[in-house]
Short mmCIF file of C-alpha atoms and ligand atoms in Angstrom, two decimals:
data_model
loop_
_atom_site.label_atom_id
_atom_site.label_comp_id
_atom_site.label_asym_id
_atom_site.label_seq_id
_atom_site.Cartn_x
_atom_site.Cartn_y
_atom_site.Cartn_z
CA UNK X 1 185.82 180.64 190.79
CA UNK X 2 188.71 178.83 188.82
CA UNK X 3 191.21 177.28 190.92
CA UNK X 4 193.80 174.58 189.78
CA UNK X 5 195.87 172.18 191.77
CA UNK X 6 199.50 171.84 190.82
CA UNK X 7 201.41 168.36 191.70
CA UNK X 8 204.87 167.58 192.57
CA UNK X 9 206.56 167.34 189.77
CA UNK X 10 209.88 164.85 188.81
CA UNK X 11 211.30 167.54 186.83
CA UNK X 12 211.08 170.42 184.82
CA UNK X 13 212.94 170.46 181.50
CA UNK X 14 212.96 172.29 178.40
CA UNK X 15 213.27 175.72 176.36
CA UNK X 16 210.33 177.52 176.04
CA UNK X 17 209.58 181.49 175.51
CA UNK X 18 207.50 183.68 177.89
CA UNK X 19 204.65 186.33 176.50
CA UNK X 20 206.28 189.81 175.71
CA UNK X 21 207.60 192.33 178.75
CA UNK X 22 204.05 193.64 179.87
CA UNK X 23 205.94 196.93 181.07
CA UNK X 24 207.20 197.61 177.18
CA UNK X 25 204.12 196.22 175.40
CA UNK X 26 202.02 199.31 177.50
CA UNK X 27 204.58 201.82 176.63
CA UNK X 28 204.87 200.35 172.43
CA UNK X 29 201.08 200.94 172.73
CA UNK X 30 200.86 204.15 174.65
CA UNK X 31 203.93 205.59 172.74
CA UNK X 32 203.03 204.19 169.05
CA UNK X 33 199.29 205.87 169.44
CA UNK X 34 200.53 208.97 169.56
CA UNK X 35 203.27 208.83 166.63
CA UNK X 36 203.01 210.03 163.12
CA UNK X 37 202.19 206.82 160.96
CA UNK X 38 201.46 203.43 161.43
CA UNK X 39 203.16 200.79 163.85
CA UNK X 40 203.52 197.48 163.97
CA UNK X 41 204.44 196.12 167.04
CA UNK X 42 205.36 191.91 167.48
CA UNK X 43 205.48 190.27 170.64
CA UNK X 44 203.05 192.21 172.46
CA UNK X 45 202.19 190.58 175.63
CA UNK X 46 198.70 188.91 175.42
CA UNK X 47 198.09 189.66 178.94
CA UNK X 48 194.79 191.38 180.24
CA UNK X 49 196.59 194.36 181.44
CA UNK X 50 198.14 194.78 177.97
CA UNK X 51 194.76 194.35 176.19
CA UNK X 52 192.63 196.97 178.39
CA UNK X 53 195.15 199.63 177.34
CA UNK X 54 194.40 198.54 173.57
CA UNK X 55 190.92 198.81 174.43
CA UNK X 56 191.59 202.18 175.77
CA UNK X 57 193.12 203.59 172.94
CA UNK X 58 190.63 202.48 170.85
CA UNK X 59 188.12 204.11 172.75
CA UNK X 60 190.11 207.47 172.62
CA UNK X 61 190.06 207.25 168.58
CA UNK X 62 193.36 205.09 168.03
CA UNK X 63 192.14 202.77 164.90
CA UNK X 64 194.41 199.74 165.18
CA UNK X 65 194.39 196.18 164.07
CA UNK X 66 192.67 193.06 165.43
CA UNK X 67 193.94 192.14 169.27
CA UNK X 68 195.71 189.02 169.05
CA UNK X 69 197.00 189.78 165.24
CA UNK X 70 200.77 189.06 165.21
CA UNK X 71 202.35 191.66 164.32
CA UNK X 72 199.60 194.22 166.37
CA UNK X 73 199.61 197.48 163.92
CA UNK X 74 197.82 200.46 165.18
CA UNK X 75 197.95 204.25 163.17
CA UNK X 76 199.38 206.52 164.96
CA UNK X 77 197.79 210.15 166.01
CA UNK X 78 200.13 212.68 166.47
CA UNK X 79 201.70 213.86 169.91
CA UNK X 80 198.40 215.20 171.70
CA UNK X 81 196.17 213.71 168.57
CA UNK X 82 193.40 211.32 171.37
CA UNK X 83 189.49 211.91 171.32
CA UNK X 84 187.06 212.63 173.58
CA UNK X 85 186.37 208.79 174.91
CA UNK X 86 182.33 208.84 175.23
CA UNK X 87 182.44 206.38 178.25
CA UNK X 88 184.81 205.04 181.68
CA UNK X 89 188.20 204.01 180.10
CA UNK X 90 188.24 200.71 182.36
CA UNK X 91 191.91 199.49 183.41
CA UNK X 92 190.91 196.44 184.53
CA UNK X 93 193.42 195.39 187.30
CA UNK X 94 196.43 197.40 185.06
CA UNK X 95 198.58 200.26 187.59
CA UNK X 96 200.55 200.79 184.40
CA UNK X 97 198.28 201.34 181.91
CA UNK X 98 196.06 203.74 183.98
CA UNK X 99 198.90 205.74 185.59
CA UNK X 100 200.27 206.59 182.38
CA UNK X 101 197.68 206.86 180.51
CA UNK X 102 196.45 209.75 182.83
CA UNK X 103 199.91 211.14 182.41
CA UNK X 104 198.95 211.58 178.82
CA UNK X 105 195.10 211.92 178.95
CA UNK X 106 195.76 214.95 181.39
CA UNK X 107 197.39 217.31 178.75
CA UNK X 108 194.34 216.10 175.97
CA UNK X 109 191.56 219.34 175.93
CA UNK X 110 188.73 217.05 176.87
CA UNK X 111 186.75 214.99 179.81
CA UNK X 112 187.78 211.71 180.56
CA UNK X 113 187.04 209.32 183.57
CA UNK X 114 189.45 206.47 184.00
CA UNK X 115 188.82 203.52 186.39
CA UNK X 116 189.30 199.60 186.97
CA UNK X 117 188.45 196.57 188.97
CA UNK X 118 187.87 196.53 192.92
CA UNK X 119 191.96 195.75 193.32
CA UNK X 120 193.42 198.16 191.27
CA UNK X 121 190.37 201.12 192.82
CA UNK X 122 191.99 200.43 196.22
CA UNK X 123 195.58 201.49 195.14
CA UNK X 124 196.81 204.82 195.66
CA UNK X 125 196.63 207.49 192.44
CA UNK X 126 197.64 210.90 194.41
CA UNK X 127 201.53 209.76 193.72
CA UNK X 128 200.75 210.82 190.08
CA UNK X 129 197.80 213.06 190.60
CA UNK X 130 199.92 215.80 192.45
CA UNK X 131 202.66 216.42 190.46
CA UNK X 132 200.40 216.47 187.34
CA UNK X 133 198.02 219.11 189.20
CA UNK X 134 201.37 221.12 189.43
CA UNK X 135 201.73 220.53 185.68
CA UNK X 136 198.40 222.35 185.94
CA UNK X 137 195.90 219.04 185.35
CA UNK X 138 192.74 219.46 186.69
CA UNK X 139 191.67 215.37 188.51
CA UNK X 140 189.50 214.71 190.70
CA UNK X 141 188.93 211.42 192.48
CA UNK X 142 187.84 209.73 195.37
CA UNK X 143 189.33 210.70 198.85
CA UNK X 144 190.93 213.86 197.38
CA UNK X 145 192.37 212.26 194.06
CA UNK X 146 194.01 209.08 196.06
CA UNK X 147 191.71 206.41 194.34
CA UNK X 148 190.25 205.54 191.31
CA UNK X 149 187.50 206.46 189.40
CA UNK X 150 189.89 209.53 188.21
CA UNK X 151 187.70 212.15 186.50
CA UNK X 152 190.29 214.14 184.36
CA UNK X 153 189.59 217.65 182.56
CA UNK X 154 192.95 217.90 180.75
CA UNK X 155 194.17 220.97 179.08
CA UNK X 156 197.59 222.46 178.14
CA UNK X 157 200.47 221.31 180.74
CA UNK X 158 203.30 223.36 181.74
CA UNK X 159 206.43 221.48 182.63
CA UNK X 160 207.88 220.86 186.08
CA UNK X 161 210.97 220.14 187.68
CA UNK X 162 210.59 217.08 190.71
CA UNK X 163 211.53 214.63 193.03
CA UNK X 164 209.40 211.49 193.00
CA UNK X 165 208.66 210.63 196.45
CA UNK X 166 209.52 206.23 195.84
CA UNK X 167 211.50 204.88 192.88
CA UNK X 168 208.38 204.10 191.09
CA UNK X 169 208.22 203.53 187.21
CA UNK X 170 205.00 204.92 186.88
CA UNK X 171 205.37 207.81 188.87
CA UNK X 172 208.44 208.74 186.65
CA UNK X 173 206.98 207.80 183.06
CA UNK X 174 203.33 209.39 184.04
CA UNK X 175 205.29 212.87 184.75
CA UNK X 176 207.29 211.87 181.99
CA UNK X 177 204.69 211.55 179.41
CA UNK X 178 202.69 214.38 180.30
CA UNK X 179 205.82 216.71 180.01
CA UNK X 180 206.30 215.44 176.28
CA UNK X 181 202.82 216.59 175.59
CA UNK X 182 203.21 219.97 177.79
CA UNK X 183 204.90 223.36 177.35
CA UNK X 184 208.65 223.81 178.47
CA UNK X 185 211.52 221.46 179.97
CA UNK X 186 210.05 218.63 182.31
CA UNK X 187 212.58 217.27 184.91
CA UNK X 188 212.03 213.93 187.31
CA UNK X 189 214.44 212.78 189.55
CA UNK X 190 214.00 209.72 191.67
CA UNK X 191 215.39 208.67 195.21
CA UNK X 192 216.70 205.35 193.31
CA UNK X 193 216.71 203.97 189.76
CA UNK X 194 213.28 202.41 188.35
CA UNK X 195 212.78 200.29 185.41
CA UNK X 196 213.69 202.47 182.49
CA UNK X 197 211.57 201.30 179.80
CA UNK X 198 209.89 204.88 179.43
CA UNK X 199 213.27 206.42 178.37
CA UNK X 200 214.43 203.66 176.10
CA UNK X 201 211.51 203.90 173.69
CA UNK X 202 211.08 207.61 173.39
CA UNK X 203 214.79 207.31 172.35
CA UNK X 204 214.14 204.24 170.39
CA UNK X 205 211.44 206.17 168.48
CA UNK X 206 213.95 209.49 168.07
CA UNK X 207 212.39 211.43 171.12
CA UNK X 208 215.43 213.28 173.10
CA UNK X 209 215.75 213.37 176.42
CA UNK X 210 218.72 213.34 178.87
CA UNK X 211 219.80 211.72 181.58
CA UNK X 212 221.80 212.58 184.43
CA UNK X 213 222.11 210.07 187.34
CA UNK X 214 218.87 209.93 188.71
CA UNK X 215 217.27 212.58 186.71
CA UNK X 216 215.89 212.22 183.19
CA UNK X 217 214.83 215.18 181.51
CA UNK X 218 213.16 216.24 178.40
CA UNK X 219 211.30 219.12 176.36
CA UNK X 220 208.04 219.27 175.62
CA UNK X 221 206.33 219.58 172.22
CA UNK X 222 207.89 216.54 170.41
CA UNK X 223 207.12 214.68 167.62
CA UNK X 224 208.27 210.90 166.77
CA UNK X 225 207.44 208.57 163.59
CA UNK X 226 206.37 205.25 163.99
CA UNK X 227 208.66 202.39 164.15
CA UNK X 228 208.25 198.73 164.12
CA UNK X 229 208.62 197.57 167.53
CA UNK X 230 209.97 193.94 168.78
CA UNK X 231 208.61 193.51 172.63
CA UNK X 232 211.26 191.03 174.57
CA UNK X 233 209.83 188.20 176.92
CA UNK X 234 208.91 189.17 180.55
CA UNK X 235 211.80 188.65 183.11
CA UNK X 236 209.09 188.93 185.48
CA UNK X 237 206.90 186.16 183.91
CA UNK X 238 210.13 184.07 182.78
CA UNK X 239 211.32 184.16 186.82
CA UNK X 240 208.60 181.77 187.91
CA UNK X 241 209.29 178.84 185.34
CA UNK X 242 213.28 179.42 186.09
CA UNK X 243 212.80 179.77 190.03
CA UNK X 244 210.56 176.35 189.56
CA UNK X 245 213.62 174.72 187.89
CA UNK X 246 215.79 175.67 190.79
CA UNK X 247 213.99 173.80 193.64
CA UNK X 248 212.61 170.85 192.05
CA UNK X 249 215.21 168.32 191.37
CA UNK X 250 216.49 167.24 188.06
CA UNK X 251 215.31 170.31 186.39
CA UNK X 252 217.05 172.26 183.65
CA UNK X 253 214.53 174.99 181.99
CA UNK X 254 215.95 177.93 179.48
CA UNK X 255 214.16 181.02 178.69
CA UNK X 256 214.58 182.74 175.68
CA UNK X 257 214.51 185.91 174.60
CA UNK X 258 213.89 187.74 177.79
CA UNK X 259 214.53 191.30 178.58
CA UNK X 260 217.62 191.90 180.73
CA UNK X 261 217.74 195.25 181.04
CA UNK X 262 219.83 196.25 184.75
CA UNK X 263 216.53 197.89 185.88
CA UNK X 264 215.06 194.35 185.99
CA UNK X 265 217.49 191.86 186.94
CA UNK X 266 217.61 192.18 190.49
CA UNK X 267 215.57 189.13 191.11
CA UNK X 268 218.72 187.09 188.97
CA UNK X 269 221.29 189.13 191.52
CA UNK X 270 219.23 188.06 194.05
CA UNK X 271 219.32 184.24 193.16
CA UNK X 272 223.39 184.27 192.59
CA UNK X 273 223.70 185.57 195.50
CA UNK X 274 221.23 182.07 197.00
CA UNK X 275 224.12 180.01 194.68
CA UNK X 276 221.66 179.50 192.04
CA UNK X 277 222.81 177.67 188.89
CA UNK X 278 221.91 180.22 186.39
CA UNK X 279 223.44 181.22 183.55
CA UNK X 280 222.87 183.79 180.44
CA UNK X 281 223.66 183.22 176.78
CA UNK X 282 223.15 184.94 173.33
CA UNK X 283 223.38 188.53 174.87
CA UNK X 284 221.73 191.03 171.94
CA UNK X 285 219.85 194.16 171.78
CA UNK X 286 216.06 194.67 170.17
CA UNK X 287 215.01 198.06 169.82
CA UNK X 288 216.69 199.63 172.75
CA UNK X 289 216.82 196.74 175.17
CA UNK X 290 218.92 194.11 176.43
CA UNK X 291 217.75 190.34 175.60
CA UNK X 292 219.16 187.16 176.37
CA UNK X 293 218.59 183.26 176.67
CA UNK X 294 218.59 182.48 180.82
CA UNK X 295 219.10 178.86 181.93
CA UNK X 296 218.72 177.66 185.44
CA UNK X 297 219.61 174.32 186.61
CA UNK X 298 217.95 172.76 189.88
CA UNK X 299 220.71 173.35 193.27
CA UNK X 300 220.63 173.51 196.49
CA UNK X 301 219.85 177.42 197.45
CA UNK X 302 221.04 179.00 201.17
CA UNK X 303 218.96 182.45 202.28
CA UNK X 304 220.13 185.70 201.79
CA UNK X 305 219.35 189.25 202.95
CA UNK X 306 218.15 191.11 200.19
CA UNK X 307 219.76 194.62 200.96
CA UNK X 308 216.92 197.21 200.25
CA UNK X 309 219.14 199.03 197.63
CA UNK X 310 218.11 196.00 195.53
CA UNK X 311 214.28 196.51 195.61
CA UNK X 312 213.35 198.29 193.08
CA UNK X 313 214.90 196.16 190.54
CA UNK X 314 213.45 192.88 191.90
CA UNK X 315 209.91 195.05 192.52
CA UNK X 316 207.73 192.25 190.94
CA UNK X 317 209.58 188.96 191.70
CA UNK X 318 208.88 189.53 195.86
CA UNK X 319 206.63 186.80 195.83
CA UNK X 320 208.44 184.06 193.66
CA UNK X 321 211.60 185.06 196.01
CA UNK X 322 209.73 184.60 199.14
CA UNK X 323 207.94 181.02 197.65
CA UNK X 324 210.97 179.55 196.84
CA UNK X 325 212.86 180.86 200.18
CA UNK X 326 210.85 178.04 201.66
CA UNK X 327 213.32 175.40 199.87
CA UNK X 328 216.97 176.79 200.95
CA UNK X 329 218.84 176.65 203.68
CA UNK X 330 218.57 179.08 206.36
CA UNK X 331 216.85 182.78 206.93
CA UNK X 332 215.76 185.05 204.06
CA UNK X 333 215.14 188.52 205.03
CA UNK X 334 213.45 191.22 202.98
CA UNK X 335 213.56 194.94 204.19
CA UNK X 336 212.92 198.24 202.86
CA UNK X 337 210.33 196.72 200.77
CA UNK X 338 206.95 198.28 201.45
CA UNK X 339 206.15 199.66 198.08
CA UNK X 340 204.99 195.81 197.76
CA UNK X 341 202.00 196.68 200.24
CA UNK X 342 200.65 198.57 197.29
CA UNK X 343 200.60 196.66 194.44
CA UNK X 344 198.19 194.53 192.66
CA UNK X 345 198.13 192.78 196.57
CA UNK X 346 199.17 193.73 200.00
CA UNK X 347 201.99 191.30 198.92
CA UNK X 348 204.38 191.09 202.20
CA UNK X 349 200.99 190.35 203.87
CA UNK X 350 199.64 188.05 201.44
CA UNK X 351 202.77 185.61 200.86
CA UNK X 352 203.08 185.46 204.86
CA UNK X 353 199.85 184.40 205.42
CA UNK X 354 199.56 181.59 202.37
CA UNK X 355 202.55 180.40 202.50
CA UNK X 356 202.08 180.02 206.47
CA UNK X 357 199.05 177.69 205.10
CA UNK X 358 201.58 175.09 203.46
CA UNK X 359 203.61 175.43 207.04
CA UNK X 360 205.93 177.68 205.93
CA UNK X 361 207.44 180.40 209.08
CA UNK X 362 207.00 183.64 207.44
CA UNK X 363 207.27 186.51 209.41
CA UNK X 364 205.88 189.71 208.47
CA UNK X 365 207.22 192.74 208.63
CA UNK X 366 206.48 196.74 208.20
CA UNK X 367 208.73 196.46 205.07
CA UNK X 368 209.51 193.33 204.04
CA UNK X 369 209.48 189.52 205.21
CA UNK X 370 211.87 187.11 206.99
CA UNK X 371 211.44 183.56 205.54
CA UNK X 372 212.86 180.46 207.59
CA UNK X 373 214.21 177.71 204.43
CA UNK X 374 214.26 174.29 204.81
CA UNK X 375 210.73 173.56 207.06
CA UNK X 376 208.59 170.44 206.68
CA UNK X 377 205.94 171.96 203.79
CA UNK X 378 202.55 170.30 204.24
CA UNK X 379 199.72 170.03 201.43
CA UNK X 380 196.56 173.37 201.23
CA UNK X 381 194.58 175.32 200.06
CA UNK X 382 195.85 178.67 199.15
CA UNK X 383 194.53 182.12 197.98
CA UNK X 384 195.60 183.97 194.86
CA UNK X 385 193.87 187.51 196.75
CA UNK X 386 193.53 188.22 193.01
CA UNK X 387 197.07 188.89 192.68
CA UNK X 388 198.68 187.34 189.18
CA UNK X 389 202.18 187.28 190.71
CA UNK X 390 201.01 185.81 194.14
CA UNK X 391 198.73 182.62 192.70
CA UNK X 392 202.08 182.06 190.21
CA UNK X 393 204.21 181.66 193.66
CA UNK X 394 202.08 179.48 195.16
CA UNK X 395 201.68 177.40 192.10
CA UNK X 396 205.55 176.60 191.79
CA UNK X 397 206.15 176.44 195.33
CA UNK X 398 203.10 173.03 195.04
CA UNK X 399 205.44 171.63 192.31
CA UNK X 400 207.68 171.25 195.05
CA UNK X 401 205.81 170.17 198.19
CA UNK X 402 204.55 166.50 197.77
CA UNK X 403 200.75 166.30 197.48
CA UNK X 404 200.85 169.20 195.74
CA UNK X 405 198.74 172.54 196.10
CA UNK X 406 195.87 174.23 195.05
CA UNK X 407 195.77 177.79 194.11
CA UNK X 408 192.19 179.52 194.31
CA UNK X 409 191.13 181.81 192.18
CA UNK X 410 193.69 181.47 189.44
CA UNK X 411 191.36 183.99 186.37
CA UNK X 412 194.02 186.69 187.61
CA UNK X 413 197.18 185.22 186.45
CA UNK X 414 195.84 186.20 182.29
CA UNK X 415 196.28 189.41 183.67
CA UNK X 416 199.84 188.93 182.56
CA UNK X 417 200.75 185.34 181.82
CA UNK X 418 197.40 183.47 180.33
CA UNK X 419 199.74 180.62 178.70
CA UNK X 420 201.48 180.11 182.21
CA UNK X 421 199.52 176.65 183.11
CA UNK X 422 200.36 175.31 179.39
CA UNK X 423 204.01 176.07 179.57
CA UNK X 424 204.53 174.70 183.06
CA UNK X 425 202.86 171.87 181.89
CA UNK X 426 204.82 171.43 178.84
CA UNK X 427 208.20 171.47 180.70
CA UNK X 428 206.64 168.51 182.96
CA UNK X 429 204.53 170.24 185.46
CA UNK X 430 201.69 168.78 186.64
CA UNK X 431 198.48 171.08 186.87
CA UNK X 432 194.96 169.81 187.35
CA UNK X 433 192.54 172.52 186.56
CA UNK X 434 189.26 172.82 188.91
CA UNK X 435 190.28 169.93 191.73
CA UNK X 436 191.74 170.46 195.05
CA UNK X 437 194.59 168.79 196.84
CA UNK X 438 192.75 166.67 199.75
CA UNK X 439 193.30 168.85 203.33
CA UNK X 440 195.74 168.29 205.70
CA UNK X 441 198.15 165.67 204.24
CA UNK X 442 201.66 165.50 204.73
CA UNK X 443 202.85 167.22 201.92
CA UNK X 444 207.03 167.15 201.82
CA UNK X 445 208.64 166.51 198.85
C1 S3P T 501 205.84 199.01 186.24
C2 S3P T 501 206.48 199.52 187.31
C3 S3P T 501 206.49 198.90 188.64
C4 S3P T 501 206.04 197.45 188.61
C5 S3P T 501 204.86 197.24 187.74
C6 S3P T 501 205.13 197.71 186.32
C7 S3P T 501 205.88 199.74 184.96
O1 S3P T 501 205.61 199.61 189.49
O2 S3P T 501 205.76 196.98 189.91
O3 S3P T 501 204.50 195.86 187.71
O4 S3P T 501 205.55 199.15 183.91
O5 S3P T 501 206.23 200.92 184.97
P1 S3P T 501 206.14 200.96 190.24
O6 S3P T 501 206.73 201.78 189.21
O7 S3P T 501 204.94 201.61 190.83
O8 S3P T 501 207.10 200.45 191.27
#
């Protein structure tokens, strides 16, 4: 199993670029496949998730360029234009690809059987599963649809009008997409806003829908030509190497080019609200979305309570919060937060119980987490739980604690980062792959 050991670290300084928005490069795939003409798309993210949807399409019939070519071109097929797959369409450890790809797969006239590795088969499906039975999908699945493998017998869709039960992304864009290939008006409305990625691009690409508060809405039947797409860095991958800069001392690290669209930027809310020195520059727009430069400077931070109306647009930065809540001053408190028992890890239990292992006093609770700042932070062993975003918190939280940290089981983080260790390097951190830290040594920077 890999594991790497990341150091204390003087400082971290420099401007560097993150791999493209994971959430856009599925939809620039998902979307462009089913287009009229060829696409090139530039910036995809590199990530495993991204590439198991590629591989996906290209077992449904999508011909498309090498993976890894810069730009990525793939031919489009026409709104409903897939084929039969003649084996599993394997997701790997991607929620996003597979929920939205049965979105679309369920309104294709054929058999398909969609499934992934042991962590994503363990997270719930039946969010998207019922309201695409009402669309008139035929799924089946283990434990009455809830879990993966997903046996689909798609046919023709008939739109629906509904309330998502969470703000969820993929429960919206799955319903979504599946409308677009259906029959009739299809109408979502969510109990907050969710990333919004979904809507941008079908606009982007000349699809209309509307939007009305918390409801989008659109009509079925159709048809977009293919554009060349631009996919802005991650702000959730970019949020690790600026939340590193905050705590360790003498740091100054810029991101550029990342994707600051509202439905994302909770986690930089968050942070100003901890007195974080971070700033934005060159404020532009690439096909439908909001980039910018971000800088953060190293400060002292105090803990905040993240009000749960904040959640959803901080959704993925939970664990980089709660890691570097350890280094301010005072109580953080989470709440209203247990959509994060469901993703790629139970995450409010996982970051409680590793970063207890360093000494931290994380509580857990039903929704959320309650961080002390400020404790004496000792040197460990830690577990990723296969969780990309979790081993990523750990591993900047060790360039902070003296005698560093090691982070088991790092193969996860390519799930969305795979040039993470080489760019924390590069701005000064120090990562030794394969060696642990030695047990039980004081470890306070
Ligand atoms: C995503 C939506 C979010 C997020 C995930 C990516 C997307 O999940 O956690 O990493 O691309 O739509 P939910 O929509 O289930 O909250």
């Amino acid at each position: 199993m890999e594991k790497v050991t990341v150091r204390a670290a003087s400082s971290l300084r420099g401007a560097v670029t993150v791999p493209g928005d994971k959430s856009i490069s599925h939809r620039a795939l998902i979307l462009s496949s089913q287009a009229r003409g060829e696409s090139r798309i530039s910036g995809l993210s590199q990530g495993e998730d991204v590439r198991d949807t590629a591989r996906a399409l290209r077992a449904l019939g999508v011909p498309s360029g090498r993976w890894g070519d810069e730009p990525y071109t793939l031919s489009g097929m026409g709104p409903g234009g897939w084929k039969e797959p003649s084996d599993v369409l394997d997701f790997g450890n991607s929620g996003t690809g597979v929920r939205l790809m049965a979105g679309m797969l369920a309104a294709h006239p054929f058999f398909s059987v969609l499934s992934g590795d042991r962590y994503l088969r363990r997270r719930p499906m039946r969010r998207i599963v019922d309201p695409l039975k009402l669309m008139g999908a035929s799924i089946e699945g283990r434990q009455k649809g809830n879990f993966l493998p997903l046996a689909v017998a798609g046919g023709e869709l008939q739109g629906i009008s509904c309330r998502t039960p969470v703000a969820s992304a993929q429960i919206k864009s799955a319903i979504i997409l599946a409308g677009l290939l259906g029959r009739g008006t299809t109408e979502v409305t969510e109990p907050a806003p969710s990333r919004d990625h979904t809507e941008r691009m079908l606009r982007y690409l000349g699809v209309e829908l509307e939007e009305e508060g918390r409801t989008v809405r659109l009509r079925g039947g159709q048809e977009w030509e293919a554009k060349d797409i631009l996919v802005p860095g991650d702000p959730s991958s970019a949020a690790f190497l600026l939340a590193a800069a905050l705590v360790i001392p003498g740091s100054e690290v810029t991101v550029r080019g990342v994707c600051v669209n509202g439905t994302r930027t909770g986690f930089f809310d968050i942070l100003g609200e901890m007195g974080a020195d971070i700033s934005f520059a060159g404020r532009r727009e690439v096909c439908g979305e909001p980039v910018a430069d971000i800088t953060a400077r190293s400060c002292s931070l105090k803990g905040v309570s993240v009000p749960p109306s904040l959640v959803p647009r901080a959704i993925d930065e939970f664990p980089i919060l709660a890691a570097i809540a350890l280094f301010a001053e005072g109580e953080t408190v989470i709440s209203g937060a247990e959509e994060l028992r469901v993703k790629e890890s139970d995450r409010i239990r996982t970051m409680a119980s590793e970063l207890g292992r360093i000494g931290g006093r994380v509580k857990e609770r039903e929704g959320g987490l309650v961080i002390a700042g400020g404790d004496r932070l000792t040197t460990a062993s830690c577990g990723s739980h296969g969780d990309h975003r979790v081993a990523m918190a750990l591993a900047v939280a060790g360039c902070a604690v003296r005698g560093g940290l090691t982070v088991e089981d790092t193969t996860c983080v390519k799930t969305s980062f795979p040039t993470f260790w080489q760019t924390l390097e590069g701005l000064g951190g120090k990562v030794d792959h394969g060696r642990s830290v030695p047990d039980g040594r004081d470890g306070q920077a």
